[in-house]
mmCIF file of C-alpha atoms in Angstrom:
data_model
loop_
_atom_site.group_PDB
_atom_site.id
_atom_site.type_symbol
_atom_site.label_atom_id
_atom_site.label_comp_id
_atom_site.label_asym_id
_atom_site.label_seq_id
_atom_site.Cartn_x
_atom_site.Cartn_y
_atom_site.Cartn_z
ATOM 1 C CA MET N 124 110.462 125.074 113.267
ATOM 2 C CA SER N 125 111.201 121.430 114.650
ATOM 3 C CA VAL N 126 114.297 119.558 113.525
ATOM 4 C CA ASN N 127 112.756 117.156 111.047
ATOM 5 C CA GLN N 128 110.621 120.366 109.854
ATOM 6 C CA ARG N 129 113.861 122.044 109.401
ATOM 7 C CA GLU N 130 115.551 118.876 107.816
ATOM 8 C CA PHE N 131 112.180 117.875 105.090
ATOM 9 C CA GLY N 132 112.375 121.584 104.217
ATOM 10 C CA ARG N 133 116.238 121.768 103.163
ATOM 11 C CA ARG N 134 115.084 118.374 101.165
ATOM 12 C CA LYS N 135 112.690 119.373 99.686
ATOM 13 C CA LEU N 136 113.697 123.003 98.447
ATOM 14 C CA LEU N 137 117.299 121.450 97.233
ATOM 15 C CA ASN N 138 115.164 118.824 95.141
ATOM 16 C CA GLU N 139 113.331 121.204 93.748
ATOM 17 C CA ILE N 140 115.767 123.547 92.951
ATOM 18 C CA ARG N 141 117.892 120.750 91.265
ATOM 19 C CA ARG N 142 114.429 119.900 89.209
ATOM 20 C CA GLN N 143 114.294 123.547 88.466
ATOM 21 C CA GLN N 144 117.402 124.078 87.320
ATOM 22 C CA ARG N 145 116.936 127.607 88.368
ATOM 23 C CA VAL N 146 114.108 129.387 90.282
ATOM 24 C CA PRO N 147 113.430 132.585 92.242
ATOM 25 C CA ARG N 148 113.004 131.970 96.105
ATOM 26 C CA ILE N 149 109.028 133.686 95.688
ATOM 27 C CA VAL N 150 108.563 131.058 92.973
ATOM 28 C CA LEU N 151 110.493 127.589 95.492
ATOM 29 C CA SER N 152 107.912 128.860 97.713
ATOM 30 C CA GLU N 153 105.082 128.400 95.685
ATOM 31 C CA LEU N 154 106.167 125.307 93.923
ATOM 32 C CA THR N 155 106.888 124.031 97.268
ATOM 33 C CA GLY N 156 104.367 125.766 99.705
ATOM 34 C CA ILE N 157 106.530 126.469 102.249
ATOM 35 C CA SER N 158 106.442 129.751 103.338
ATOM 36 C CA ARG N 159 109.171 132.627 102.071
ATOM 37 C CA ALA N 160 110.195 133.202 105.692
ATOM 38 C CA THR N 161 111.191 130.155 105.674
ATOM 39 C CA VAL N 162 112.605 130.053 102.255
ATOM 40 C CA THR N 163 114.651 132.613 102.552
ATOM 41 C CA THR N 164 116.099 131.370 105.946
ATOM 42 C CA ILE N 165 116.957 127.406 104.213
ATOM 43 C CA THR N 166 117.940 128.904 101.252
ATOM 44 C CA ALA N 167 120.527 131.381 103.048
ATOM 45 C CA GLU N 168 121.735 127.860 104.587
ATOM 46 C CA LEU N 169 121.768 126.396 101.738
ATOM 47 C CA LEU N 170 124.004 129.373 99.963
ATOM 48 C CA ARG N 171 126.686 129.345 103.071
ATOM 49 C CA GLU N 172 127.068 125.068 102.571
ATOM 50 C CA GLY N 173 128.292 126.288 99.232
ATOM 51 C CA LEU N 174 125.518 123.550 97.357
ATOM 52 C CA ILE N 175 123.670 126.541 95.908
ATOM 53 C CA GLU N 176 124.399 130.230 94.309
ATOM 54 C CA GLU N 177 122.561 133.147 93.537
ATOM 55 C CA VAL N 178 122.300 133.572 89.530
ATOM 56 C CA SER N 179 121.149 136.849 87.848
ATOM 57 C CA SER N 180 117.790 136.477 86.698
ATOM 58 C CA ASP N 181 116.591 136.445 83.012
ATOM 59 C CA SER N 182 114.329 138.837 83.001
ATOM 60 C CA GLU N 183 116.403 142.207 82.911
ATOM 61 C CA ALA N 184 113.476 144.123 85.250
ATOM 62 C CA LYS N 185 114.302 145.356 88.646
ATOM 63 C CA ASP N 186 112.796 144.966 92.007
ATOM 64 C CA SER N 187 110.771 148.204 91.945
ATOM 65 C CA LYS N 188 110.459 148.649 95.964
ATOM 66 C CA ARG N 189 114.160 147.609 96.290
ATOM 67 C CA GLY N 190 115.886 149.263 92.888
ATOM 68 C CA ARG N 191 117.926 145.733 93.219
ATOM 69 C CA PRO N 192 118.325 143.314 90.710
ATOM 70 C CA LYS N 193 115.981 140.416 90.556
ATOM 71 C CA VAL N 194 117.843 136.731 90.986
ATOM 72 C CA ASP N 195 117.581 133.128 90.957
ATOM 73 C CA LEU N 196 118.303 130.290 92.886
ATOM 74 C CA LYS N 197 120.330 127.450 91.435
ATOM 75 C CA ILE N 198 122.669 124.149 92.187
ATOM 76 C CA ARG N 199 126.022 125.085 92.825
ATOM 77 C CA GLY N 200 128.283 122.634 90.255
ATOM 78 C CA ALA N 201 131.528 123.255 91.866
ATOM 79 C CA ALA N 202 130.212 122.047 95.481
ATOM 80 C CA ARG N 203 130.785 118.558 94.461
ATOM 81 C CA LEU N 204 132.313 116.273 92.032
ATOM 82 C CA ILE N 205 130.403 112.190 91.208
ATOM 83 C CA ALA N 206 131.775 109.849 89.092
ATOM 84 C CA GLY N 207 129.668 106.777 87.615
ATOM 85 C CA ALA N 208 130.538 103.559 86.237
ATOM 86 C CA LYS N 209 129.536 100.551 84.219
ATOM 87 C CA ILE N 210 130.873 97.252 84.074
ATOM 88 C CA SER N 211 129.990 95.589 80.730
ATOM 89 C CA ASN N 212 131.090 91.978 79.512
ATOM 90 C CA LYS N 213 134.608 93.554 79.199
ATOM 91 C CA THR N 214 134.743 96.787 79.394
ATOM 92 C CA VAL N 215 134.261 100.029 82.538
ATOM 93 C CA SER N 216 132.578 102.864 80.966
ATOM 94 C CA LEU N 217 133.161 106.044 83.633
ATOM 95 C CA VAL N 218 131.678 109.789 83.843
ATOM 96 C CA LEU N 219 132.345 112.983 85.571
ATOM 97 C CA LEU N 220 129.830 115.239 86.848
ATOM 98 C CA ASP N 221 129.692 117.970 89.322
ATOM 99 C CA PHE N 222 126.703 118.672 91.344
ATOM 100 C CA GLU N 223 124.504 120.112 88.631
ATOM 101 C CA GLY N 224 124.689 116.835 87.042
ATOM 102 C CA VAL N 225 126.372 118.725 83.459
ATOM 103 C CA GLN N 226 129.367 115.889 82.498
ATOM 104 C CA LEU N 227 132.667 117.113 83.202
ATOM 105 C CA ALA N 228 134.763 114.241 81.395
ATOM 106 C CA ASP N 229 134.569 110.108 80.064
ATOM 107 C CA HIS N 230 136.674 107.182 80.372
ATOM 108 C CA GLU N 231 136.341 104.157 78.600
ATOM 109 C CA ALA N 232 138.538 101.297 78.813
ATOM 110 C CA ASP N 233 139.282 97.514 78.386
ATOM 111 C CA LEU N 234 139.251 94.958 80.587
ATOM 112 C CA GLU N 235 141.701 91.859 80.451
ATOM 113 C CA THR N 236 139.511 89.439 81.239
ATOM 114 C CA ALA N 237 135.485 89.640 82.609
ATOM 115 C CA VAL N 238 135.308 88.227 85.591
ATOM 116 C CA LEU N 239 137.387 89.754 88.244
ATOM 117 C CA PRO N 240 137.850 88.923 92.487
ATOM 118 C CA ALA N 241 136.753 91.488 94.339
ATOM 119 C CA ALA N 242 139.405 93.110 95.574
ATOM 120 C CA GLU N 243 141.320 92.898 92.040
ATOM 121 C CA MET N 244 137.943 94.346 90.241
ATOM 122 C CA ALA N 245 138.204 97.558 92.771
ATOM 123 C CA GLN N 246 142.075 97.855 92.950
ATOM 124 C CA VAL N 247 140.980 98.535 88.657
ATOM 125 C CA LEU N 248 137.905 101.097 89.588
ATOM 126 C CA ALA N 249 140.218 102.795 92.182
ATOM 127 C CA GLY N 250 142.749 103.526 89.317
ATOM 128 C CA LEU N 251 140.233 104.316 86.380
ATOM 129 C CA VAL N 252 138.267 106.945 89.119
ATOM 130 C CA GLU N 253 141.687 108.381 89.341
ATOM 131 C CA THR N 254 142.267 108.425 85.284
ATOM 132 C CA LEU N 255 138.569 109.706 85.201
ATOM 133 C CA ALA N 256 139.786 112.768 87.701
ATOM 134 C CA GLN N 257 143.070 113.552 86.277
ATOM 135 C CA LYS N 258 140.898 114.436 83.058
ATOM 136 C CA VAL N 259 139.922 117.510 84.659
ATOM 137 C CA GLY N 260 142.851 118.323 86.661
ATOM 138 C CA LEU N 261 141.725 117.103 90.414
ATOM 139 C CA SER N 262 142.391 113.619 91.750
ATOM 140 C CA ARG N 263 140.198 110.457 93.281
ATOM 141 C CA GLN N 264 140.099 112.219 96.747
ATOM 142 C CA ASP N 265 138.071 115.335 95.159
ATOM 143 C CA VAL N 266 134.886 113.314 94.257
ATOM 144 C CA ALA N 267 132.380 113.009 96.692
ATOM 145 C CA GLY N 268 130.595 109.742 95.643
ATOM 146 C CA PHE N 269 131.355 106.740 93.512
ATOM 147 C CA GLY N 270 128.293 105.181 91.672
ATOM 148 C CA LEU N 271 128.861 101.532 89.936
ATOM 149 C CA GLY N 272 126.241 99.856 88.513
ATOM 150 C CA ILE N 273 127.068 95.959 87.756
ATOM 151 C CA ALA N 274 125.089 93.070 86.490
ATOM 152 C CA GLY N 275 123.762 90.183 88.687
ATOM 153 C CA VAL N 276 121.392 90.384 91.835
ATOM 154 C CA VAL N 277 122.434 93.387 94.224
ATOM 155 C CA ASP N 278 121.147 94.713 97.259
ATOM 156 C CA ALA N 279 121.821 98.189 96.634
ATOM 157 C CA PRO N 280 121.146 99.758 100.408
ATOM 158 C CA ARG N 281 123.769 97.179 101.928
ATOM 159 C CA GLY N 282 126.156 97.725 98.789
ATOM 160 C CA PHE N 283 126.170 93.874 98.819
ATOM 161 C CA VAL N 284 126.681 91.771 95.868
ATOM 162 C CA HIS N 285 124.818 88.161 95.606
ATOM 163 C CA TRP N 286 125.849 87.281 92.526
ATOM 164 C CA SER N 287 126.977 89.397 88.916
ATOM 165 C CA PRO N 288 128.761 87.962 85.855
ATOM 166 C CA SER N 289 132.281 89.954 86.879
ATOM 167 C CA LEU N 290 132.782 88.592 90.679
ATOM 168 C CA THR N 291 134.632 84.942 90.356
ATOM 169 C CA SER N 292 132.854 85.040 94.442
ATOM 170 C CA ARG N 293 129.120 85.234 95.309
ATOM 171 C CA ASN N 294 127.450 86.904 97.978
ATOM 172 C CA VAL N 295 130.200 89.803 98.776
ATOM 173 C CA GLN N 296 129.732 93.277 100.524
ATOM 174 C CA PHE N 297 130.948 94.869 97.126
ATOM 175 C CA GLY N 298 130.932 98.346 98.742
ATOM 176 C CA ASP N 299 132.228 98.082 101.342
ATOM 177 C CA VAL N 300 135.863 96.465 99.600
ATOM 178 C CA LEU N 301 135.634 99.300 97.028
ATOM 179 C CA GLU N 302 134.991 102.324 99.846
ATOM 180 C CA GLN N 303 137.940 100.834 101.244
ATOM 181 C CA VAL N 304 140.453 100.987 98.558
ATOM 182 C CA LEU N 305 139.082 104.348 96.674
ATOM 183 C CA GLY N 306 138.828 105.640 99.833
ATOM 184 C CA ILE N 307 135.548 107.642 98.964
ATOM 185 C CA PRO N 308 131.944 106.937 99.152
ATOM 186 C CA VAL N 309 130.743 104.214 97.086
ATOM 187 C CA PHE N 310 126.695 103.700 96.066
ATOM 188 C CA LEU N 311 125.982 100.460 94.089
ATOM 189 C CA ASP N 312 122.848 98.586 92.001
ATOM 190 C CA ASN N 313 121.939 96.631 89.598
ATOM 191 C CA ASP N 314 123.029 98.104 85.906
ATOM 192 C CA ALA N 315 119.603 97.863 85.164
ATOM 193 C CA ASN N 316 118.445 99.919 87.843
ATOM 194 C CA LEU N 317 120.578 102.136 87.247
ATOM 195 C CA VAL N 318 119.007 102.498 83.270
ATOM 196 C CA ALA N 319 116.149 102.945 84.711
ATOM 197 C CA MET N 320 117.565 106.104 87.124
ATOM 198 C CA ALA N 321 118.778 107.214 84.243
ATOM 199 C CA GLU N 322 115.922 106.765 81.714
ATOM 200 C CA LYS N 323 113.943 108.337 84.644
ATOM 201 C CA SER N 324 116.462 111.504 85.166
ATOM 202 C CA PHE N 325 117.315 112.553 81.496
ATOM 203 C CA GLY N 326 115.849 109.721 78.854
ATOM 204 C CA LEU N 327 112.437 108.669 77.611
ATOM 205 C CA GLY N 328 111.194 107.952 81.012
ATOM 206 C CA GLN N 329 111.197 112.026 82.387
ATOM 207 C CA GLY N 330 107.085 112.837 82.993
ATOM 208 C CA HIS N 331 106.050 109.127 83.469
ATOM 209 C CA ASN N 332 105.505 108.158 87.464
ATOM 210 C CA ASP N 333 105.161 104.214 85.833
ATOM 211 C CA PHE N 334 107.519 102.446 83.807
ATOM 212 C CA ILE N 335 109.663 99.806 82.966
ATOM 213 C CA VAL N 336 112.838 98.892 81.349
ATOM 214 C CA VAL N 337 114.382 96.236 79.794
ATOM 215 C CA THR N 338 118.015 96.204 79.234
ATOM 216 C CA ILE N 339 119.174 93.823 76.237
ATOM 217 C CA GLU N 340 123.350 93.483 76.137
ATOM 218 C CA SER N 341 124.688 90.056 77.126
ATOM 219 C CA GLY N 342 122.559 89.352 79.496
ATOM 220 C CA VAL N 343 119.163 90.749 79.717
ATOM 221 C CA GLY N 344 117.660 92.877 82.913
ATOM 222 C CA MET N 345 115.352 95.061 84.119
ATOM 223 C CA GLY N 346 114.577 97.995 86.069
ATOM 224 C CA ILE N 347 111.266 98.933 87.514
ATOM 225 C CA VAL N 348 109.402 102.722 88.483
ATOM 226 C CA ILE N 349 106.686 102.476 90.479
ATOM 227 C CA ASN N 350 105.121 105.797 91.417
ATOM 228 C CA ASP N 351 108.774 107.571 90.474
ATOM 229 C CA GLU N 352 111.031 105.815 92.198
ATOM 230 C CA ILE N 353 112.761 102.874 91.453
ATOM 231 C CA TYR N 354 111.817 99.174 92.435
ATOM 232 C CA ARG N 355 114.115 97.283 94.385
ATOM 233 C CA GLY N 356 112.013 94.240 96.588
ATOM 234 C CA THR N 357 112.724 93.339 99.956
ATOM 235 C CA ARG N 358 115.975 91.583 99.643
ATOM 236 C CA GLY N 359 117.272 93.758 96.371
ATOM 237 C CA CYS N 360 116.411 90.710 94.346
ATOM 238 C CA GLY N 361 113.287 92.190 92.479
ATOM 239 C CA ALA N 362 113.471 93.197 89.122
ATOM 240 C CA GLU N 363 115.268 89.707 88.167
ATOM 241 C CA PHE N 364 113.762 89.650 84.507
ATOM 242 C CA GLY N 365 116.412 87.450 83.144
ATOM 243 C CA HIS N 366 116.046 85.080 85.578
ATOM 244 C CA THR N 367 112.252 84.847 85.509
ATOM 245 C CA LYS N 368 111.807 81.314 84.451
ATOM 246 C CA VAL N 369 110.328 80.118 81.059
ATOM 247 C CA GLN N 370 110.877 76.075 81.159
ATOM 248 C CA LEU N 371 111.234 73.493 83.516
ATOM 249 C CA GLU N 372 114.348 72.338 84.237
ATOM 250 C CA GLY N 373 115.544 74.024 80.900
ATOM 251 C CA ALA N 374 118.816 75.387 79.702
ATOM 252 C CA LEU N 375 121.565 76.030 82.284
ATOM 253 C CA CYS N 376 121.813 79.914 82.977
ATOM 254 C CA ARG N 377 124.997 81.461 84.384
ATOM 255 C CA CYS N 378 123.482 81.767 87.693
ATOM 256 C CA GLY N 379 123.487 78.629 87.819
ATOM 257 C CA GLN N 380 119.579 77.805 87.426
ATOM 258 C CA ARG N 381 117.997 76.181 84.932
ATOM 259 C CA GLY N 382 115.327 77.801 82.961
ATOM 260 C CA CYS N 383 115.802 81.233 82.861
ATOM 261 C CA LEU N 384 114.895 83.522 80.177
ATOM 262 C CA GLU N 385 118.231 84.684 79.913
ATOM 263 C CA ALA N 386 119.508 81.164 79.099
ATOM 264 C CA TYR N 387 117.409 81.181 75.976
ATOM 265 C CA VAL N 388 117.462 85.030 74.779
ATOM 266 C CA ALA N 389 121.396 86.582 75.835
ATOM 267 C CA ASP N 390 124.338 86.526 73.759
ATOM 268 C CA TYR N 391 126.326 83.522 75.455
ATOM 269 C CA ALA N 392 122.819 81.441 74.768
ATOM 270 C CA LEU N 393 122.867 81.969 71.594
ATOM 271 C CA THR N 394 126.033 80.494 70.726
ATOM 272 C CA ARG N 395 125.757 78.095 72.366
ATOM 273 C CA GLU N 396 122.981 76.539 71.539
ATOM 274 C CA ALA N 397 124.300 77.380 67.846
ATOM 275 C CA MET N 398 127.665 75.259 69.254
ATOM 276 C CA GLN N 399 125.569 72.490 69.960
ATOM 277 C CA ALA N 400 123.985 72.631 66.504
ATOM 278 C CA SER N 401 127.106 72.163 64.485
ATOM 279 C CA GLY N 402 128.682 69.424 66.660
ATOM 280 C CA GLU N 403 131.886 72.272 66.429
ATOM 281 C CA ALA N 404 133.881 73.443 69.549
ATOM 282 C CA ALA N 405 134.308 76.185 68.153
ATOM 283 C CA GLU N 406 132.023 78.920 69.226
ATOM 284 C CA ARG N 407 130.324 81.704 66.828
ATOM 285 C CA GLN N 408 129.813 85.026 67.648
ATOM 286 C CA VAL N 409 126.310 86.483 67.982
ATOM 287 C CA GLU N 410 126.979 88.643 64.597
ATOM 288 C CA ASP N 411 127.498 85.657 62.807
ATOM 289 C CA ILE N 412 124.426 83.857 64.004
ATOM 290 C CA LEU N 413 122.552 86.617 63.750
ATOM 291 C CA ARG N 414 123.649 87.602 59.654
ATOM 292 C CA THR N 415 123.771 83.804 58.397
ATOM 293 C CA ALA N 416 119.955 83.827 60.203
ATOM 294 C CA LYS N 417 119.684 86.645 57.801
ATOM 295 C CA ASN N 418 120.782 85.205 54.805
ATOM 296 C CA GLY N 419 118.569 81.972 54.925
ATOM 297 C CA ASP N 420 120.817 79.298 57.299
ATOM 298 C CA ALA N 421 117.955 77.131 58.917
ATOM 299 C CA VAL N 422 119.367 76.561 61.918
ATOM 300 C CA ALA N 423 120.751 79.853 62.323
ATOM 301 C CA ALA N 424 116.798 80.930 61.949
ATOM 302 C CA SER N 425 115.748 78.310 64.524
ATOM 303 C CA ILE N 426 118.071 79.616 67.024
ATOM 304 C CA VAL N 427 117.481 83.268 66.390
ATOM 305 C CA THR N 428 113.086 82.682 66.248
ATOM 306 C CA ARG N 429 112.984 80.735 69.185
ATOM 307 C CA ALA N 430 114.910 83.557 71.531
ATOM 308 C CA GLY N 431 112.362 86.265 69.701
ATOM 309 C CA ARG N 432 109.601 83.813 70.997
ATOM 310 C CA MET N 433 111.064 83.990 74.483
ATOM 311 C CA PHE N 434 111.312 87.516 74.506
ATOM 312 C CA ALA N 435 107.954 87.788 73.460
ATOM 313 C CA MET N 436 106.803 85.852 76.476
ATOM 314 C CA GLY N 437 108.824 87.644 78.751
ATOM 315 C CA LEU N 438 107.720 91.060 77.968
ATOM 316 C CA ALA N 439 104.335 89.967 78.094
ATOM 317 C CA ASN N 440 104.422 88.124 81.781
ATOM 318 C CA ILE N 441 105.656 91.826 82.437
ATOM 319 C CA VAL N 442 103.111 93.085 81.549
ATOM 320 C CA ASN N 443 100.429 90.765 82.796
ATOM 321 C CA ILE N 444 102.180 91.360 86.292
ATOM 322 C CA PHE N 445 102.601 95.114 85.920
ATOM 323 C CA ASP N 446 100.561 96.520 83.242
ATOM 324 C CA PRO N 447 102.567 99.859 83.087
ATOM 325 C CA GLU N 448 101.984 102.936 80.869
ATOM 326 C CA LEU N 449 105.596 102.301 79.108
ATOM 327 C CA ILE N 450 107.954 99.564 78.208
ATOM 328 C CA ILE N 451 111.643 100.888 77.012
ATOM 329 C CA LEU N 452 113.847 99.019 75.605
ATOM 330 C CA ALA N 453 117.592 99.782 75.865
ATOM 331 C CA GLY N 454 120.900 98.497 75.414
ATOM 332 C CA GLU N 455 124.527 99.323 74.992
ATOM 333 C CA GLN N 456 124.713 97.243 71.619
ATOM 334 C CA MET N 457 121.146 96.417 70.500
ATOM 335 C CA GLN N 458 122.412 94.391 68.310
ATOM 336 C CA ALA N 459 119.846 91.850 69.147
ATOM 337 C CA SER N 460 117.244 93.264 66.516
ATOM 338 C CA HIS N 461 115.584 90.201 66.840
ATOM 339 C CA LEU N 462 114.602 90.654 70.216
ATOM 340 C CA TYR N 463 112.921 94.109 69.294
ATOM 341 C CA ALA N 464 111.985 93.353 65.938
ATOM 342 C CA GLU N 465 107.787 94.022 65.247
ATOM 343 C CA GLU N 466 107.058 90.640 65.484
ATOM 344 C CA VAL N 467 108.314 89.885 68.825
ATOM 345 C CA ILE N 468 106.522 93.161 70.055
ATOM 346 C CA GLU N 469 103.414 91.507 67.934
ATOM 347 C CA GLY N 470 103.733 88.645 70.095
ATOM 348 C CA MET N 471 103.969 89.849 73.394
ATOM 349 C CA ARG N 472 100.537 91.734 72.284
ATOM 350 C CA LYS N 473 98.632 88.360 71.472
ATOM 351 C CA LEU N 474 100.060 87.306 74.516
ATOM 352 C CA ILE N 475 98.556 90.334 76.934
ATOM 353 C CA VAL N 476 95.533 90.031 79.018
ATOM 354 C CA GLN N 477 92.887 91.801 75.998
ATOM 355 C CA VAL N 478 90.681 94.832 77.202
ATOM 356 C CA ASP N 479 88.874 97.530 75.475
ATOM 357 C CA LYS N 480 92.630 99.834 75.973
ATOM 358 C CA ALA N 481 95.754 100.178 73.948
ATOM 359 C CA PRO N 482 98.560 97.587 74.743
ATOM 360 C CA PRO N 483 101.676 99.325 76.968
ATOM 361 C CA GLU N 484 103.604 101.134 74.442
ATOM 362 C CA VAL N 485 107.067 99.809 73.861
ATOM 363 C CA VAL N 486 109.825 102.044 72.339
ATOM 364 C CA VAL N 487 113.390 101.163 71.701
ATOM 365 C CA HIS N 488 116.399 103.591 73.253
ATOM 366 C CA LYS N 489 119.594 102.563 71.669
ATOM 367 C CA TRP N 490 122.504 104.197 73.926
ATOM 368 C CA GLY N 491 126.154 103.842 74.602
ATOM 369 C CA ASN N 492 127.659 102.790 78.038
ATOM 370 C CA LEU N 493 128.653 106.045 78.637
ATOM 371 C CA MET N 494 124.776 106.424 79.429
ATOM 372 C CA TRP N 495 124.400 103.368 81.371
ATOM 373 C CA ALA N 496 127.489 105.508 83.727
ATOM 374 C CA ARG N 497 125.460 108.403 83.675
ATOM 375 C CA GLY N 498 122.675 106.857 85.133
ATOM 376 C CA ALA N 499 125.043 105.454 88.169
ATOM 377 C CA ALA N 500 126.507 109.599 88.187
ATOM 378 C CA ALA N 501 123.133 110.223 88.672
ATOM 379 C CA TYR N 502 122.191 107.551 91.407
ATOM 380 C CA ALA N 503 125.558 108.373 93.246
ATOM 381 C CA LEU N 504 124.360 112.230 92.963
ATOM 382 C CA GLU N 505 121.093 112.259 94.467
ATOM 383 C CA ASN N 506 122.798 110.506 97.759
ATOM 384 C CA VAL N 507 125.663 112.919 97.672
ATOM 385 C CA SER N 508 123.081 115.552 98.385
ATOM 386 C CA GLU N 509 121.807 113.602 101.075
ATOM 387 C CA ASN N 510 124.552 113.023 102.768
ATOM 388 C CA ALA N 511 125.372 117.197 101.903
ATOM 389 C CA LEU N 512 122.450 117.550 103.678
ATOM 390 C CA VAL N 513 123.299 115.738 106.609
ATOM 391 C CA GLU N 514 126.443 117.459 107.097
ATOM 392 C CA LEU N 515 124.665 121.347 106.986
ATOM 393 C CA ALA N 516 122.198 119.486 110.022
ATOM 394 C CA ASP N 517 125.266 117.921 111.957
ATOM 395 C CA ASN N 518 126.995 121.259 111.651
ATOM 396 C CA ALA N 519 123.809 123.201 112.547
ATOM 397 C CA ALA N 520 123.406 121.026 115.527
#
């Protein structure tokens, strides 16, 4: 077997063991199409490296020929420790997973300010990862990888942040900054992509190869899954739903451009319009705007209705371009009921190309920041697994 074939076999078998959770060698061979002899050889390597382990089979039957108990293979949870985090407006949420993907601990902390220089944000995150690891009696140095979801335009393979509302500077090699401060491998991506990762790994996207996640928080984001893979675009700038243009020379967006969808539907857009309408300097809270709109306030109702119509148009554009099987509206706050109300979804249906087939299913998935952090950890887990296989190949060379 060539080196490339051996590496491919290791990757395929480790991924299949993770997918099956526990599986006998003979079944592993049937599922992957890899010969029993090769499965035996490669799984022996994975066992020696401590990446997988043998456990008693659910079946108590004995192997009639050898008289030995049947065993299954499973991922060894203690092999690696993975942390994931999500930066929100003024909070950071973190989770700690083992190599099997089991959550061991979580932590949430407030930020003193919503925007920080990259170096300061890295110091904050390093301290929080240390606190997280200490919850299971370990330290930051015991963590094999750290996944981070951050809002903005992110080139994930490079760990490069073109722009983020959480950082004071543009064009920051934030992954490198984080690795220098944390001292562990860092895997960085747009937070909406990591929501899609979470939905794919353990959420409503399970069993779907093609779906779209639209995130609704202080801003609007999108994650696209095509052929079971996250789509990021050639520059890492794909799926920027909140920055699609809905009005030429329109409202100013926090990204610096005008006419973005986010500039009409995000929290800050609603509060800005309310301030302009009232002429008051004090910023109204979104909760207050939504409440007064429901209570019949004409100005508030006009602001909320317009946001819903803009959002419906944006969703219709997504459907007309991608024609997805499923759209998941996900978010930590999901207070924005005006954006996922039935009349908004119906507005989307009226704006899409009409054919003799049902429109895409639209589902709402309300979840907390810890689930976003789990998406970041799932992303890191994929990369840590790949790094472990590279180490194994180097050791075997």
